[in-house]
XYZ file of C-alpha atoms in Angstrom:
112
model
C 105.671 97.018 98.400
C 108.987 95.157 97.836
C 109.929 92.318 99.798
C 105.834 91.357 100.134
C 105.228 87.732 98.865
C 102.587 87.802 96.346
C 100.307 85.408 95.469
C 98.171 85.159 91.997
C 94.428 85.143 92.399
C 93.177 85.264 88.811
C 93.275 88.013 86.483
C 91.410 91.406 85.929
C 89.538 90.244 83.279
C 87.784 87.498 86.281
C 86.280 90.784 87.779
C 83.026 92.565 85.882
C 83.410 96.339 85.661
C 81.684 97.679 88.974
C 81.537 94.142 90.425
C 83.524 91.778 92.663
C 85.056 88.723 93.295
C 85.641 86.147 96.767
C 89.168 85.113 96.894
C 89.556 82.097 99.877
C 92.531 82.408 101.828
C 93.945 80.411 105.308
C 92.629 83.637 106.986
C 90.126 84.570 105.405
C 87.915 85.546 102.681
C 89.059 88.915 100.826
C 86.854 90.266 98.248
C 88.618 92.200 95.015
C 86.812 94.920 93.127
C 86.597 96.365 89.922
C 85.534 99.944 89.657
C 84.213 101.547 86.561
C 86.949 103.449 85.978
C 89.368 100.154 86.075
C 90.480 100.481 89.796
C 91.120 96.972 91.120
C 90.907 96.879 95.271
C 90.949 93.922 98.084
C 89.397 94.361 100.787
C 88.043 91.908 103.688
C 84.742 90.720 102.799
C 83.127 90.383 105.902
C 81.027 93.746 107.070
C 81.747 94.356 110.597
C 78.193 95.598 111.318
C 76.818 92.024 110.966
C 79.053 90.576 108.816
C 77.367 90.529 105.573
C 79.283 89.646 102.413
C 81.085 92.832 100.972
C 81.854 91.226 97.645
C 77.846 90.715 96.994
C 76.803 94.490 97.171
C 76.914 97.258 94.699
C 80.387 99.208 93.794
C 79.651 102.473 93.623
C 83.395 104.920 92.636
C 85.238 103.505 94.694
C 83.064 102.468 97.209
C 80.717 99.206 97.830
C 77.275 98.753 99.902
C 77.286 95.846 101.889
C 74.281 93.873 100.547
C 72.615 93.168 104.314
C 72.337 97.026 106.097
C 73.562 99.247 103.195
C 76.477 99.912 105.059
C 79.193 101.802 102.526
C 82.770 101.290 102.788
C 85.779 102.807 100.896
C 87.632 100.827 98.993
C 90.589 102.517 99.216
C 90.573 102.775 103.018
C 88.423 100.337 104.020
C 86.761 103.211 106.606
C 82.683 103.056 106.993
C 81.474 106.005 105.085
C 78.957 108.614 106.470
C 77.248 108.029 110.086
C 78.195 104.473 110.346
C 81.829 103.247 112.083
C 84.182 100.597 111.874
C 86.286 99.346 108.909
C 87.905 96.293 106.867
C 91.298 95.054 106.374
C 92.558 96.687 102.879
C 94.778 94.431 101.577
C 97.740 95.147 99.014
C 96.891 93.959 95.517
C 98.647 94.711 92.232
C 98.359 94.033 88.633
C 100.519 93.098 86.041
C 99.770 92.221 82.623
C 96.074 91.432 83.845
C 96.879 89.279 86.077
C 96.096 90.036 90.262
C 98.278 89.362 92.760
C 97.585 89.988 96.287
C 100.223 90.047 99.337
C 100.747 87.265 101.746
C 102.667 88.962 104.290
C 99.762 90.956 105.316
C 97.339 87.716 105.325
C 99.976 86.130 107.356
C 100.414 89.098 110.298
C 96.576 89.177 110.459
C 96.862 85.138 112.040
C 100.049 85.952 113.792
C-alpha cells in the first residue's frame, strides 16, 4: 500500500467492539468497523439494494446487516453474502498506534 496518501480519521478506540463508525469524505460516506475479534474494515456505507446505511446495522465476524432489508455484506470483500448480489467499495484502511488512517488515492479514482 506504499505510495497511497493516507488520511487520519480518528482512532480505534472511536469504534465499539462489533460496531461502526460514518467517516464524511468529498466522495462519499465510508463506514469503518470494528469486529469482535479487533478487525478494523472501511467499507462504503451506502447498501446498493436501497441504499440503507451500512454503518447502522449489526457486525456480525466479519460481516454487517444493512439495517433496512437485512442485506449482509463482507467486510473484507465488500461482496453481498448468500442469495442477494451486488457489493460496496472496500476501501484501504490501516492502523498504527490506534490511530485509523484510510487511503485517499482510492477516494480520489472513485470521482475521477
Amino acid at each position: 500500500m506504499s505510495g497511497m496518501d493516507w488520511i487520519a480519521i480518528g482512532t480505534l478506540a472511536d469504534i465499539p467492539l462489533r460496531g461502526a463508525r460514518c467517516v464524511n469524505t468529498p466522495q462519499g460516506r465510508i463506514g469503518v468497523f470494528r469486529t469482535a475479534e479487533e478487525q478494523v474494515f472501511a467499507i462504503e456505507d451506502h447498501c446498493p439494494h436501497k441504499g440503507g446505511p451500512l454503518s447502522q446495522g449489526i457486525v456480525h465476524g466479519a460481516s454487517v446487516t444493512c439495517p433496512l432489508h437485512n442485506w449482509v455484506f463482507s467486510l473484507e470483500t465488500g461482496k453481498a453474502q448468500g442469495a442477494d448480489e451486488g457489493s460496496v467499495r472496500t476501501i484501504p484502511l490501516k492502523v498504527e498506534d490506534g490511530r485509523l488512517f484510510i487511503a485517499l488515492d482510492v477516494l480520489a479514482s472513485k470521482a475521477a
